Each structure stands twice: as structure tokens, then as C-alpha cells.
XYZ file of C-alpha atoms in Angstrom:
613
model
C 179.239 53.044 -11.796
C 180.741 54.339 -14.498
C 181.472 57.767 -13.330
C 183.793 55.847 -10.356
C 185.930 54.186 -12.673
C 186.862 57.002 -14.453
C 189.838 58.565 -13.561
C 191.484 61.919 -15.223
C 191.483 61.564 -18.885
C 195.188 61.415 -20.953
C 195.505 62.710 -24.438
C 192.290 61.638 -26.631
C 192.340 60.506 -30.293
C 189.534 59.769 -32.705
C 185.954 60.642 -33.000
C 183.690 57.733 -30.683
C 179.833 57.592 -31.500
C 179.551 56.314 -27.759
C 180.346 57.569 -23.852
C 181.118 56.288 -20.373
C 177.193 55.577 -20.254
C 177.242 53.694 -23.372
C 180.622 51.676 -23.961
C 179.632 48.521 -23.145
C 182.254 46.474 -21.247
C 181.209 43.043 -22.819
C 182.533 44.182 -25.622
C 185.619 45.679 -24.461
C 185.800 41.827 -22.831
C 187.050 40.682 -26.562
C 188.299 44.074 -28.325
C 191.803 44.183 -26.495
C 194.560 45.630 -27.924
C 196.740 42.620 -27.615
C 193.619 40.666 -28.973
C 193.626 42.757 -31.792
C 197.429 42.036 -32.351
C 196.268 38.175 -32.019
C 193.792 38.252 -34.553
C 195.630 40.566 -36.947
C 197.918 37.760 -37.422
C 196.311 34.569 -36.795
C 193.802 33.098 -38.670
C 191.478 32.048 -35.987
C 191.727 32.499 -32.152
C 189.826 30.853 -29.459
C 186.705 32.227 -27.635
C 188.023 34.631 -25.663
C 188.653 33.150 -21.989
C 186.502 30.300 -22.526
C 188.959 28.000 -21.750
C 188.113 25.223 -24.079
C 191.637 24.910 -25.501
C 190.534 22.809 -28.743
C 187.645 25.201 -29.817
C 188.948 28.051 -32.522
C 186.261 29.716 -33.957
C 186.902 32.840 -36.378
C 184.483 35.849 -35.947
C 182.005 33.790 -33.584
C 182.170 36.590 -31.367
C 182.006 39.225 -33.717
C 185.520 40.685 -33.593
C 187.944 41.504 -36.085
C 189.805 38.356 -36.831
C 192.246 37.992 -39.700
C 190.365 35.778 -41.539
C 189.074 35.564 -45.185
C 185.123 36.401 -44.418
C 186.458 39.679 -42.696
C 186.617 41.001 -46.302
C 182.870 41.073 -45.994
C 182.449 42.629 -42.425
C 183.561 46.522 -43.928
C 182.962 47.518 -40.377
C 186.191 45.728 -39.020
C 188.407 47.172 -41.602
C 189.654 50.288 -39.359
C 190.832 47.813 -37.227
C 193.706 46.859 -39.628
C 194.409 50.209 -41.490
C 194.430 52.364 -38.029
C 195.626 52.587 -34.552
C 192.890 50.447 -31.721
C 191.345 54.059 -30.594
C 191.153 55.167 -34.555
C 189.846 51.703 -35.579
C 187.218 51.724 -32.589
C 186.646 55.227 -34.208
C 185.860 53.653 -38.021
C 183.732 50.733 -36.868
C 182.022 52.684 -34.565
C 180.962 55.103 -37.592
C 179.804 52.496 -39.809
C 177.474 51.429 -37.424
C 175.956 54.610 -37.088
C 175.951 56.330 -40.552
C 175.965 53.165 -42.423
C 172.546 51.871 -40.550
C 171.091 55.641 -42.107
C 172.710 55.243 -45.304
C 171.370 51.619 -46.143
C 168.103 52.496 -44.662
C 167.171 55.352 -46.637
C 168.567 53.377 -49.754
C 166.332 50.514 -48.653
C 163.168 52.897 -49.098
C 164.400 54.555 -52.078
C 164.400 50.980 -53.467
C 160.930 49.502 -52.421
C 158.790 52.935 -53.820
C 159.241 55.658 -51.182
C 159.733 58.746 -54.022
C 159.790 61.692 -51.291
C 163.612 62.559 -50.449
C 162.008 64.283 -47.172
C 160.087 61.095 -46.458
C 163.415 58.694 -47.008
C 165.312 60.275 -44.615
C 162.753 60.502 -42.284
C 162.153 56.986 -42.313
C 166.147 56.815 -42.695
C 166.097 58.509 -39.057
C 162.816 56.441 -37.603
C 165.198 53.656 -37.845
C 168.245 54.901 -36.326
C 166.627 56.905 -33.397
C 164.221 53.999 -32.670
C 164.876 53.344 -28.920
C 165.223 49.844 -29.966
C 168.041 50.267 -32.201
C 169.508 52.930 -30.063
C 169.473 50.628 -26.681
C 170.277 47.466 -28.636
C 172.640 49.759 -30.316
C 176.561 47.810 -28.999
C 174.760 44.426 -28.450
C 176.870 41.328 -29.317
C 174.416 40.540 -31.925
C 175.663 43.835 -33.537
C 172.278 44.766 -34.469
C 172.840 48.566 -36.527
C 175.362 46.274 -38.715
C 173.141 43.379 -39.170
C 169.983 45.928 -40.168
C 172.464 47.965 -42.327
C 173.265 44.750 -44.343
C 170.196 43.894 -44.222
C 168.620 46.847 -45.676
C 171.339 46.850 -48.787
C 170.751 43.374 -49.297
C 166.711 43.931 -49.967
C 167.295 46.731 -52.020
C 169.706 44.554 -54.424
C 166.999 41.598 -54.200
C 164.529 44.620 -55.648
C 166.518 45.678 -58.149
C 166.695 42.388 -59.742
C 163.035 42.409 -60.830
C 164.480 45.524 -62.753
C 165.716 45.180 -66.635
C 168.824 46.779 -66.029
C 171.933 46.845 -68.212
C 175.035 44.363 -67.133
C 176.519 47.223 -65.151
C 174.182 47.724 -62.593
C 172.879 44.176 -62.481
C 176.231 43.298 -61.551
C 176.789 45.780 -58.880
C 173.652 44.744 -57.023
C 174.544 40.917 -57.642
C 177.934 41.830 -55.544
C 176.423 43.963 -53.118
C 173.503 41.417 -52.334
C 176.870 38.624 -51.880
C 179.204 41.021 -50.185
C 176.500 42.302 -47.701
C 174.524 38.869 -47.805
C 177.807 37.487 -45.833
C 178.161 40.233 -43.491
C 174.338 39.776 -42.484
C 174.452 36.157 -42.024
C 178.046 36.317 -39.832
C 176.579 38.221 -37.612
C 175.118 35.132 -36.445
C 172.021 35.598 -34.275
C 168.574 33.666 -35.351
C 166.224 35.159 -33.279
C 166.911 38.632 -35.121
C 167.712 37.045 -38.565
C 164.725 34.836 -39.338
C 161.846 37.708 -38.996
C 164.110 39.536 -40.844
C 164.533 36.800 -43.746
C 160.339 36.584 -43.333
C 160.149 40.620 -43.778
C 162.742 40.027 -46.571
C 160.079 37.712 -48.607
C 157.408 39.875 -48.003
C 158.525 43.137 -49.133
C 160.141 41.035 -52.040
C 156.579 39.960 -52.851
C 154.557 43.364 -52.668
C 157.253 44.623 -54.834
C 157.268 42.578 -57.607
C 153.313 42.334 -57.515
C 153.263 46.433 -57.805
C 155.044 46.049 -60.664
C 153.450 43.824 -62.443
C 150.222 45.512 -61.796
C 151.355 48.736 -63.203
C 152.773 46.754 -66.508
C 156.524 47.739 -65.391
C 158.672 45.209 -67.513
C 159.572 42.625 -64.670
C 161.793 39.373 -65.808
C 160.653 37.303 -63.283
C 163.208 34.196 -64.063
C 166.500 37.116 -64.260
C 165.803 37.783 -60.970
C 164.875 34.572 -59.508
C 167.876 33.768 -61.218
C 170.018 36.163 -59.747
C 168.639 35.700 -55.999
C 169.818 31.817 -56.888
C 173.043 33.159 -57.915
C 173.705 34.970 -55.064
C 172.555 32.685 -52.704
C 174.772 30.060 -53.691
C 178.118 32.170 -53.659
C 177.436 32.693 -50.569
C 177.179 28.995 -49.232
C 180.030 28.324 -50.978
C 182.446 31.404 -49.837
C 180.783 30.314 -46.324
C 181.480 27.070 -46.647
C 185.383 26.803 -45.565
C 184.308 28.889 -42.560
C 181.356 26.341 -41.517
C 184.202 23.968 -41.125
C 186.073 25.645 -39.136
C 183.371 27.221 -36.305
C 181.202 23.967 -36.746
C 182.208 22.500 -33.319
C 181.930 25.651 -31.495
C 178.680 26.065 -33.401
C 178.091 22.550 -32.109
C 178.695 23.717 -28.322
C 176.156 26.652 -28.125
C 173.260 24.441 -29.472
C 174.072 22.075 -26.498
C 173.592 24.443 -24.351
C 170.224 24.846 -22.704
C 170.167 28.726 -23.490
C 170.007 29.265 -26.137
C 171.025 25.749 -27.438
C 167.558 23.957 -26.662
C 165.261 27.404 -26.441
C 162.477 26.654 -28.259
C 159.222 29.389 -28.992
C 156.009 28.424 -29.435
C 154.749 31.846 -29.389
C 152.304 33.858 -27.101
C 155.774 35.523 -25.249
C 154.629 39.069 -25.717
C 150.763 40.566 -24.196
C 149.295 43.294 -25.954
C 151.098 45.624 -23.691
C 154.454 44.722 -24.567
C 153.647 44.776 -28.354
C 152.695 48.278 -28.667
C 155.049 49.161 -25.685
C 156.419 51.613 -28.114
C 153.957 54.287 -27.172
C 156.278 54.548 -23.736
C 159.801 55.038 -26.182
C 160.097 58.639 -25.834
C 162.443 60.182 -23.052
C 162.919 56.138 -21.805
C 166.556 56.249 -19.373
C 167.788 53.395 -17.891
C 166.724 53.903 -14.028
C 163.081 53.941 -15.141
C 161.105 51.419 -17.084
C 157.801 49.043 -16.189
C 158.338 46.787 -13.693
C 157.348 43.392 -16.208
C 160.990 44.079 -17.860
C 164.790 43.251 -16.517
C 166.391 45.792 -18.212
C 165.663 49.030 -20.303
C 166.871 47.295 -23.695
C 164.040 44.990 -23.002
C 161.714 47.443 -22.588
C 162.814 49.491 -25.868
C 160.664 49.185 -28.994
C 159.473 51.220 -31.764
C 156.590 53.436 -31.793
C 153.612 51.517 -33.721
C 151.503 53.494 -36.036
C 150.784 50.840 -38.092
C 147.202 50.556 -36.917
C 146.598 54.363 -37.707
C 148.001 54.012 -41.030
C 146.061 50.630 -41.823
C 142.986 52.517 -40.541
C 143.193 54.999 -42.852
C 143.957 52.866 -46.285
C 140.639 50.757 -45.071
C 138.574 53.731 -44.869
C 139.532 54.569 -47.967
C 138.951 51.855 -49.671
C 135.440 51.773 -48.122
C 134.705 55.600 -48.652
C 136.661 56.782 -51.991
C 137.264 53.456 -53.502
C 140.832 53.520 -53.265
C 142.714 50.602 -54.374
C 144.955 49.229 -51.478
C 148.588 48.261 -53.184
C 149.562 44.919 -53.061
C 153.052 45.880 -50.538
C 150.396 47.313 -48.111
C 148.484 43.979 -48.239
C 151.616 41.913 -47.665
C 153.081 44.850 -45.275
C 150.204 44.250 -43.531
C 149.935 40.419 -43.390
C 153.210 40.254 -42.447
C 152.670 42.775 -39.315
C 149.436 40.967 -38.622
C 151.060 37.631 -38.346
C 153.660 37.974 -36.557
C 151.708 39.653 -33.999
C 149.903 36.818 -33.780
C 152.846 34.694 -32.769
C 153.743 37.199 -30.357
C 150.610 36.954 -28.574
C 148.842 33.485 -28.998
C 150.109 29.938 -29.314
C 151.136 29.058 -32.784
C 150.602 25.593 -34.164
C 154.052 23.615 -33.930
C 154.182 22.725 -37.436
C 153.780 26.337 -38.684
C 156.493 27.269 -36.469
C 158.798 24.713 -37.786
C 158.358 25.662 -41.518
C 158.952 29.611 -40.612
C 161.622 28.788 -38.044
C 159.832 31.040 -35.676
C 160.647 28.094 -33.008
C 164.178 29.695 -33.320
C 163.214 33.221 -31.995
C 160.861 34.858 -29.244
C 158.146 37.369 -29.107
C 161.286 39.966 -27.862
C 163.000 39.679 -31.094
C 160.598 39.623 -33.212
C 159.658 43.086 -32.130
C 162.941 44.295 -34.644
C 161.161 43.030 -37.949
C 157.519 44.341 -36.504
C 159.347 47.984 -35.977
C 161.138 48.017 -39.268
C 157.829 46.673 -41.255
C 155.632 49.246 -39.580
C 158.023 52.417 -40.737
C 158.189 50.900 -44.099
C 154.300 50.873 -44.139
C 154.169 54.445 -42.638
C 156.329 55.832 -44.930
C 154.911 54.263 -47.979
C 151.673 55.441 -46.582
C 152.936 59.586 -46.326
C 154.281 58.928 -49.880
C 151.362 57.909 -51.319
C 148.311 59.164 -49.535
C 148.796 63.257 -49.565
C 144.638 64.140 -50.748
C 141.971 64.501 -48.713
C 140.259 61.126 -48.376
C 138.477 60.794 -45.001
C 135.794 63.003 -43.704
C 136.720 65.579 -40.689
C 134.668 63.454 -38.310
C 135.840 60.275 -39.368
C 139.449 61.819 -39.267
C 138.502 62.755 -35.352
C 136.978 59.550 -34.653
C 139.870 57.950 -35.614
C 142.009 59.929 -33.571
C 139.830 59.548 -30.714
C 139.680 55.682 -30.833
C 143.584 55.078 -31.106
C 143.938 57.998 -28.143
C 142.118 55.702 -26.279
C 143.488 52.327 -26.964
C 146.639 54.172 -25.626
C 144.878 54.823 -22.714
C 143.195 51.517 -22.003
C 146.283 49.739 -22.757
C 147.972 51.677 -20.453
C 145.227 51.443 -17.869
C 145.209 47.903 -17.928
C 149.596 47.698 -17.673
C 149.021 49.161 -14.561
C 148.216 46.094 -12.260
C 151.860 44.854 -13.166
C 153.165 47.986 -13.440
C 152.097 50.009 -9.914
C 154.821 51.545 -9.161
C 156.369 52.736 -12.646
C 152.785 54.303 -13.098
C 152.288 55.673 -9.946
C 154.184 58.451 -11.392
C 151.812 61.180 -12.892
C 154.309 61.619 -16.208
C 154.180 58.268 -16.816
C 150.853 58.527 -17.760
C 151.023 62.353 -18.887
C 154.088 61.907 -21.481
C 153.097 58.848 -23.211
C 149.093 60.617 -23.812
C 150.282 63.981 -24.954
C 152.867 62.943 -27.375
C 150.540 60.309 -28.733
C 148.039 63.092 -29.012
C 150.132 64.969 -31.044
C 151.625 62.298 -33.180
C 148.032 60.778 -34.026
C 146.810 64.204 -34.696
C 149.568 64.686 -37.313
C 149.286 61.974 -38.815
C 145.588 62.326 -39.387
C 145.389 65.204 -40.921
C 146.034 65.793 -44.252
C 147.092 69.283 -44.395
C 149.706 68.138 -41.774
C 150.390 64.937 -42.573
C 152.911 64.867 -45.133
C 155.081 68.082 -44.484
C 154.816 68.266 -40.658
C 153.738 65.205 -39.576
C 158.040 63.372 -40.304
C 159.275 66.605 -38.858
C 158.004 66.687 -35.556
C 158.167 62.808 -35.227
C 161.656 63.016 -36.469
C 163.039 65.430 -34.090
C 160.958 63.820 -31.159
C 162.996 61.033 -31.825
C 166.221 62.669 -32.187
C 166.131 64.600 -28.984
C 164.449 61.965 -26.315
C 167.007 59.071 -27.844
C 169.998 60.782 -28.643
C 171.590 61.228 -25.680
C 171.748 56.958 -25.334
C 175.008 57.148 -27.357
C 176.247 60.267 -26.889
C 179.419 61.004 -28.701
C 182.851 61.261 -26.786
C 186.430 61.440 -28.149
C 188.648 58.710 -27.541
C 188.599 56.127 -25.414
C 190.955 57.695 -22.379
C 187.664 57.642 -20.304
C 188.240 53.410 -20.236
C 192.076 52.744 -21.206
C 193.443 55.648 -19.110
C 191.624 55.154 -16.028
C 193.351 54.517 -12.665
C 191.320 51.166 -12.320
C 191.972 49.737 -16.417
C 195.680 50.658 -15.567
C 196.268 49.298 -12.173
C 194.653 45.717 -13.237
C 196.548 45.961 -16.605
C 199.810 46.438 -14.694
C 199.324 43.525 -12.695
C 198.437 41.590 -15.274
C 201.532 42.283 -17.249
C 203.724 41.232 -14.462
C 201.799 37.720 -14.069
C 200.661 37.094 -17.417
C 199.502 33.621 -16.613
C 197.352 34.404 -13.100
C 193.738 34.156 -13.672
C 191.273 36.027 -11.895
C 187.737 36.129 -10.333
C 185.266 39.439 -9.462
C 183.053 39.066 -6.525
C 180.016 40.714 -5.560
C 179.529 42.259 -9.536
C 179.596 40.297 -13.063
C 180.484 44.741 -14.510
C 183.765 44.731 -13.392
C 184.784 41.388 -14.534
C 184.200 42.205 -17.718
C 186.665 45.592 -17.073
C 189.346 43.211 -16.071
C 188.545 40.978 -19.264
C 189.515 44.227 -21.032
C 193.084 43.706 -19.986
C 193.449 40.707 -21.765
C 193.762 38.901 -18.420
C 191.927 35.832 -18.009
C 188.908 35.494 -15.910
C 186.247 33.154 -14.033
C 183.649 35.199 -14.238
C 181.540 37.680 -16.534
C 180.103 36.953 -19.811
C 180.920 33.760 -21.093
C 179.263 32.841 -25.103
C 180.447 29.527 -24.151
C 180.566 27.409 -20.322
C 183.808 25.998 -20.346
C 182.153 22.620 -18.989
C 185.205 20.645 -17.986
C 186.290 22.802 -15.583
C 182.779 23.934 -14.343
C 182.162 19.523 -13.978
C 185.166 19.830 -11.222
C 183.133 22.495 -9.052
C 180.216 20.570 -9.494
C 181.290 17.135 -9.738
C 177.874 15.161 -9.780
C 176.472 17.754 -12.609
C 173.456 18.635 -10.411
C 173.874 22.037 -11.822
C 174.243 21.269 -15.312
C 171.364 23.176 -16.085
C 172.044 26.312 -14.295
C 175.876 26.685 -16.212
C 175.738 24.917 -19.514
C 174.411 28.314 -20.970
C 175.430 31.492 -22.243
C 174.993 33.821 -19.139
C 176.654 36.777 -17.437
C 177.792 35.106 -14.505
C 178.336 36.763 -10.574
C 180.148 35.559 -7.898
C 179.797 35.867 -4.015
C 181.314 34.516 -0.944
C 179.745 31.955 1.188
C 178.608 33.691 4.193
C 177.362 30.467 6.038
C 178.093 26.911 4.717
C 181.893 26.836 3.250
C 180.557 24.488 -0.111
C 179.971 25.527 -3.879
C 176.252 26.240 -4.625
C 174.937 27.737 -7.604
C 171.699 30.104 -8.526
C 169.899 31.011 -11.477
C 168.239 34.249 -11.825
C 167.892 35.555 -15.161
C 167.808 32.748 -18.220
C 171.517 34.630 -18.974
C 172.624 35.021 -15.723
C 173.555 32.864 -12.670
C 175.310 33.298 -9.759
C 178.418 31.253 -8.251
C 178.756 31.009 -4.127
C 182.016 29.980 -4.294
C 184.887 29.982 -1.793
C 188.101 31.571 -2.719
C 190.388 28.543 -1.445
C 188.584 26.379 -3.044
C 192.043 23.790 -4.162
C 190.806 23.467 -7.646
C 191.109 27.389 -8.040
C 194.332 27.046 -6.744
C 194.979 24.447 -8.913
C 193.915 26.218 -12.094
C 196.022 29.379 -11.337
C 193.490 31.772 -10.135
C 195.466 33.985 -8.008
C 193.726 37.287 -8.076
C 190.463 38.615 -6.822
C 188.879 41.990 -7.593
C 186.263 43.170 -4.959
C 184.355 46.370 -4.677
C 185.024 46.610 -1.263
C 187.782 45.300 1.416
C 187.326 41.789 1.939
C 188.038 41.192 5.967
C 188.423 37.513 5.692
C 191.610 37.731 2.978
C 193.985 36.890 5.558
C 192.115 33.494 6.508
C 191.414 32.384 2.825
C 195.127 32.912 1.869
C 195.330 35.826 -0.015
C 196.877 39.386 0.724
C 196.053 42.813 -0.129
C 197.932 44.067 -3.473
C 196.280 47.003 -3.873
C 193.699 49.355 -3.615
C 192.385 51.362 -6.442
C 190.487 54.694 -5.922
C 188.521 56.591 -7.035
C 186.081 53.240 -8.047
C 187.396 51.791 -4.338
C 188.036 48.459 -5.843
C 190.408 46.151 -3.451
C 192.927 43.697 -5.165
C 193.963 40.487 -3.574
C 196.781 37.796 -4.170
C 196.474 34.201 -3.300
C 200.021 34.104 -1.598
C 199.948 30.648 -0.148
């Protein structure tokens, strides 16, 4: 798709962690240039084409808004010091290196003493497919980690006697990067996180009270206090202001009124990871929509748990109290991935805010903290070589059975021999380095490390500029029209993708994704509310013409997505001033619904239509 809309490329500026592949138009949708100029000078803007007039809501998006909480959000500050294509440049940078950065300082913090072994866990969490596909989400998931990451290595250097100098730096950083973490605003990421948070908090400062390390327990419970509540109250004035639009999402029924009470995931889609090398988008199992759902890290947990037990049992070794709550923590929330979790326990935890899906981030990142630890700390020869084969052996083989039993759902995506060849031979060689000691520690983060590098890679390949979008004949053509009728509104038939290209504009449209339904007007199309549930949601939403009956009627297939039959005469379109309609091919009934042919855009063959009566 993306290779039709691209016309010749103009002169290019900046350095862009992302391509045609990658650039995801739902976020081009609110990152306009003219939104930019908005927000640089206004306070607060509303939800981009949301239509709900009375609703302002700073940063609910995630957008650079000029606002006082943007001094938190670093990653939003090229967007006021440079051009759009240079900021786009910045922010897209501090995803990317500042997601390695705060990851290997993360490690540093908790114990991991190797440099080798910090950036290669450093790297296991960039290159994760899971990071990597989720990497331009709206939840702005490499930022949220990032600050994430720096905030739990402040928390850990509070247990730390430090002098006044550092203690205050890492008070600051754990405020200015708490902020940025909790604006990014999505639960079902954030609360495993905050649980993952606790429980590396909690091996830590057990560790160092077991090996007599000075640890002022009050100072830092102190300090977390201290932090916590400058945040509520720098947060505060902006709770005020996005309370109401805060107010309309958990109305909605997704993801308003979604409630978990566990068992989402099966036991293939919790160690689905073993599939994440070489993964592309026109191939995944058939029991996931998309390849971001399919994404997830590779778990070696189990091999690395394995190991510290049979040591224990064979050479006595004592098992560190982060392991043990490393461990819990992975164990548990398993467990509420795959079985039905009391209500009450889900309530306390907030787990009744997430799903198995996103719980999968805090499983990933818990398991390379536990791996890493792990090649840090266990470099002798414990285990026998039989037990080290039988080991091998019986993971191998889980692999295999789990994919042997995927199959039933999966017949077609395994009916390809490399399916099932790929997935065996790298997990061969990974548990076979990671077994043996002589291996282990020097080779073992090498090859996994550039296995990851070269089969995710190429997800956001780097590009420079952003001519490949802005100077194409398609972005131009709609943007010329739309600057000649600022006020026309528009609607995209027979694909929710290209809706969100004319969003780019800054022109207003019906269509696309929408955070928030604009309920008013959707009540006028579907005046008894029969629908209510299908629109009062965030969704991506499509629309197609009626081919028999002439009347509005409304589908849901995806929990965020629907699909509008709607007729393009409809009076109350007419009424609201949508004029315009974008369609990937000619539309032979134009003529009869009132509208005329404006123009015709190649090489993407889109057709644009005026209402002219």
C-alpha cells in the first residue's frame, strides 16, 4: 500500500529511525504541521477531529502540546527547538537510543556487573519483536519502558547511603521521568509494569540486606514518598483539565467497561516468543489479527530457573532473593494469563485493568532481567554434562510439543515446512548456548544478540526525511484541496489507511481512528441508539457503500474496529459539511448521489469526489 502512495521524493532533511513500512499513519492523524503550530501556542487543543467541541484535553493523545507537563515528556522537545521533519527526527531518536540507554542503566542498577552482559540485555530489549512491532503505538511504548527503566533505577538507588548530590539527582530523575511514564497514559501496560516495579524493588533491597550492605530503609521509603507526592501534585492541575475527556473513554465500552478476569492467553501464546525470529507482517498464526499481536519476547526464563534449581539441589547453591521474587513475579502473572483469577485478587493488583496481551510486556522485560542476572552470576561449572543435555533435551521438546499442539488452530501457518524448521533450529542453538558453561557467558549474548538484531531490524528501518509521506502526489493533492475549503469535511470508503492519510492534512474526517466517538453526532445516524454498543468505543472505523438497502447499518468486527454502511447523501452529512469523499477506486454511482469527480490521483489511483448539490 505504501509503495502506491509514494510518489518521487523532494529534498530530504533529518535522520528518521522509521520507513514507508513503518510510519504509522495514526500517528501522522495528530502530528500535522499546522497541529504542531496549534499546540505550540495554545495551551490545550481538542482531540483531534473528534468533534466534541467542549472536550480540551492536553497531551491525551500523546502529542506535543504547549503545556506545562511537556517539560517532562523530553521526547517532544525537538518539536519546539526544530523544524516538523527535524523535530520528527529528535523524538524519533529518543525513542530509540533512549529505550537502550535507560535499559542498560536499569541493569547496571539492580546488580548486572558485566558491561558485555548490560548491553546485551540493553539490546534484548530494544530488538525484542515486541518492542520493535509495538514500536510507534499510541501508547508510545519505547518511551513509556525508557521512563520506566530510569525510574526503577532511581527507586534502587535510594536504598543506597549516598551523599546529598546524588540522592538528589535520582529524587529528580525518579519525578521528572515518574511524570513522563504515567502521561503516557495506558493501564494495561502500566500496572504489570508498577507490579514488576515492586518486585525488583523487593529482591533488591533483600540482597542487600543479606550481604550486610548499609541499607536505610526509612531514607528511601522516604524518598519513594517524596517523589510520589510531587508528582500528584505537579499532576494535579492537569487532572483537572483532561478529567472529562478522561471521563468519556471510561464510558466507553472499549476500553471504558473492559474488564479481565484472566485466562486470555493459552500456553501457546505465552511462550509464542519461540516464533519471534524473522516474524514479517504477511505471515503470522492464524489465532492472531495482526503481527503486533503476535510479537513477544523470546522466554528463557524456564531454562534459566531450571538451572538455579538444579543447583540448589546438586551444589547447594543459594538462590538470591531477586531470583525468588523474579521468579514469583513471572510465575504469577502467568498464571493470570492462563487461568481464571479470583475477582478480589484482581481488584487489589488492578489486573482487572489489563489483559493477558499486555501483560506479555512486563513477563518479557522480567524474564531478560532474570537471564541476565543469571549470565552474571552463574559462570562455573555447576550441572553435570548429562543433566546439562537433559535439560536441553526437555525444553527442545516442550518447543516442539507446544508447537505440535498450535497446529490444530494454526493449519495453514504450519503447513509451511520453515515454520516448523526455523523456530527448532534456532531454539536448538539458543538452549545449547545457554547451557553450557564454557559458552554461556561469552558466546551465548553474542549470538542471541545479533539474532535479534538482524531478524528484527529491518521493522524500523531507517529513512531520511519524511518526503516519502509529505511530498507524495496523494498527501499533496488532498492537502491542496483542503487548503482551498478549509471547512469541508471528509469521509474514506472502502479503507480506514487512507483516512488516516487525509487526517494528516489537518482536514477533518468521518472516519479512521477515533480515541474518542463523537456520540452526538453518531446518535443522529443512529437515532434509536441500537448501535450504541458497536460505536461508543475507541475503534479504527471503515466505511462502505450500501450495495442493496439505501439505510445506515453498522458492523463490528474487531473489539477496535467497526464498520459504517453508510450512504453518501445521507442529509445529515450534508448537513454537517461533509463534502468530500476519497475512494480507492472510481465510484460509478457519483453522479446519482450528488457528487462530481475532482480529481484523480495516481500513482495510489485514489478518486476524489465533491458533493456539488
Amino acid at each position: 500500500m505504501w509503495r502506491e502512495l509514494l510518489a518521487e521524493p523532494g529534498p530530504t532533511r533529518g535522520l528518521i529511525f522509521s520507513g514507508p513500512k513503518r510510519i504509522r499513519v495514526d500517528e501522522w492523524g495528530v502530528w500535522t504541521p499546522s497541529m504542531l503550530s496549534q499546540a505550540r501556542h495554545k495551551p490545550a487543543f481538542p482531540i483531534e477531529n473528534s468533534n466534541l467541541g467542549a472536550v480540551r484535553s492536553p497531551l491525551i493523545m500523546n502529542v506535543p502540546v504547549a503545556y506545562y507537563t511537556t517539560f517532562c515528556r523530553p521526547q517532544f522537545f525537538g518539536f519546539f527547538i526544530f523544524d516538523f521533519v527535524r523535530g520528527f527526527s529528535f523524538y524519533w531518536c529518543v525513542k530509540f537510543f533512549g529505550l537502550l540507554v535507560a535499559a542498560g542503566w536499569a541493569l547496571r542498577q539492580i546488580g548486572v556487573r558485566s558491561r558485555l552482559l548490560v548491553i546485551f540485555g540493553a539490546v534484548w530489549v530494544l530488538f525484542s519483536s515486541y518492542v520493535q512491532w509495538w514500536f510507534s503505538s499510541p501508547a508510545m511504548l519505547p518511551e513509556m519502558l525508557a521512563s520506566w527503566f530510569v525510574c526503577l533505577g532511581c527507586a534502587v538507588s535510594f536504598l543506597k547511603d549516598r551523599h546529598l548530590g546524588k540522592t538528589a539527582s535520582a529524587l529528580l530523575g525518579f519525578i521528572f521521568f515518574g511524570i513522563n511514564f504515567i502521561l503516557c497514559l495506558y493501564p494495561p501496560y502500566q500496572i504489570p509494569l508498577a507490579l514488576l516495579f515492586i518486585a525488583v524493588l523487593a529482591g533488591v533491597w533483600r540482597e542487600r540486606r543479606d550481604q550486610a550492605e548499609v541499607v536505610s530503609n526509612m531514607r528511601a521509603l522516604l524518598l519513594l514518598a517524596a517523589g510520589g507526592t510531587v508528582i500528584a501534585l505537579i499532576l494535579f492541575p492537569f487532572w483537572l483539565d483532561v478529567r472529562s475527556t478522561l471521563e468519556a473513554v471510561g464510558n466507553t465500552v472499549y476500553p471504558g467497561a473492559r474488564r479481565s478476569s484472566g485466562a486470555d492467553l493459552s500456553l501457546f501464546k505465552l511462550f509464542s516468543g519461540v516464533l519471534g525470529f524473522f516474524e514479517y507482517e504477511q505471515s503470522h498464526p492464524a489465532v492472531y489479527d495482526n503481527i503486533c499481536e503476535a510479537s513477544n519476547f523470546y522466554p528463557l526464563w524456564p531454562a534459566a530457573a531450571l538451572i538455579i534449581v538444579a543447583g540448589r539441589l546438586r551444589a547447594k547453591t543459594r538462590i538470591a532473593p531477586l531470583f525468588t521474587t523474579l521468579l514469583i513475579f513471572i510465575v504469577g502473572l502467568s498464571l493470570y494469563g492462563v487461568v481464571p483469577v479470583p475477582k478480589w485478587l484482581l481488584r487489589m493488583t488492578f489486573l482487572n485493568f489489563t489483559t493477558g496481551l499486555r501483560v506479555l510486556l512486563a513477563l518479557g522485560v522480567a524474564n531478560i532481567f532474570i537471564c541476565c542476572l543469571f549470565l552474571d552470576r552463574y559462570r562455573t561449572a555447576i550441572l553435570s554434562r548429562a543433566t546439562i543435555v537433559t535439560g536441553e533435551v526437555i525444553l527442545w521438546l516442550g518447543v516442539l510439543s507446544m508447537l505440535w499442539c498450535a497446529r490444530t488452530q494454526n493449519a495453514a501457518y504450519f503447513s509451511d515446512p520453515w515454520h516448523w524448521i526455523q523456530p527448532l533450529a534456532i531454539s536448538a542453538v539458543i538452549l545449547s548456548f545457554f547451557f553450557w558453561e564454557r559458552l554461556r557467558y561469552r558466546w551465548f549474548p553474542v549470538v542471541f544478540g545479533l539474532l535479534l538484531i538482524f531478524s528484527n531490524v529491518s521493522i524500523n528501518p531507517v529513512m531520511r526525511g519524511l518526503s516519502p509521506l509529505v511530498d507524495s502526489a496523494a498527501f499533496n493533492a488532498i492537502d491542496r484541496i483542503r487548503a482551498g475549503d478549509p471547512e469541508g469535511k471528509w469521509i474514506v470508503y472502502h479503507t480506514q489507511y487512507f483516512a488516516q492519510l487525509v487526517r494528516a492534512t489537518g482536514a477533518a474526517v468521518f472516519n479512521g481512528t477515533k480515541i474518542v466517538p463523537d456520540l452526538p453526532f453518531l446518535h443522529q445516524l443512529d437515532p434509536g441508539g441500537a448501535n450504541k454498543f458497536v460505536y461508543n468505543r475507541y475503534a479504527n472505523i471503515g466505511c462502505e457503500m450500501p450495495r442493496l438497502s439505501h439505510e445506515v447499518s453498522i458492523s463490528l468486527v474487531y473489539p477496535d474496529y467497526y464498520i459504517w454502511i453508510l450512504p453518501p447523501d445521507l442529509p445529515i452529512l450534508k448537513q454537517s459539511g461533509y463534502r468530500y469523499i476519497l475512494i480507492p477506486k472510481e465510484w460509478p454511482g457519483a453522479a446519482t448521489n450528488g457528487f462530481g469527480l475532482i480529481e484523480r490521483i495516481t500513482p495510489a489511483d485514489l478518486w476524489i469526489y465533491r458533493r456539488e448539490k
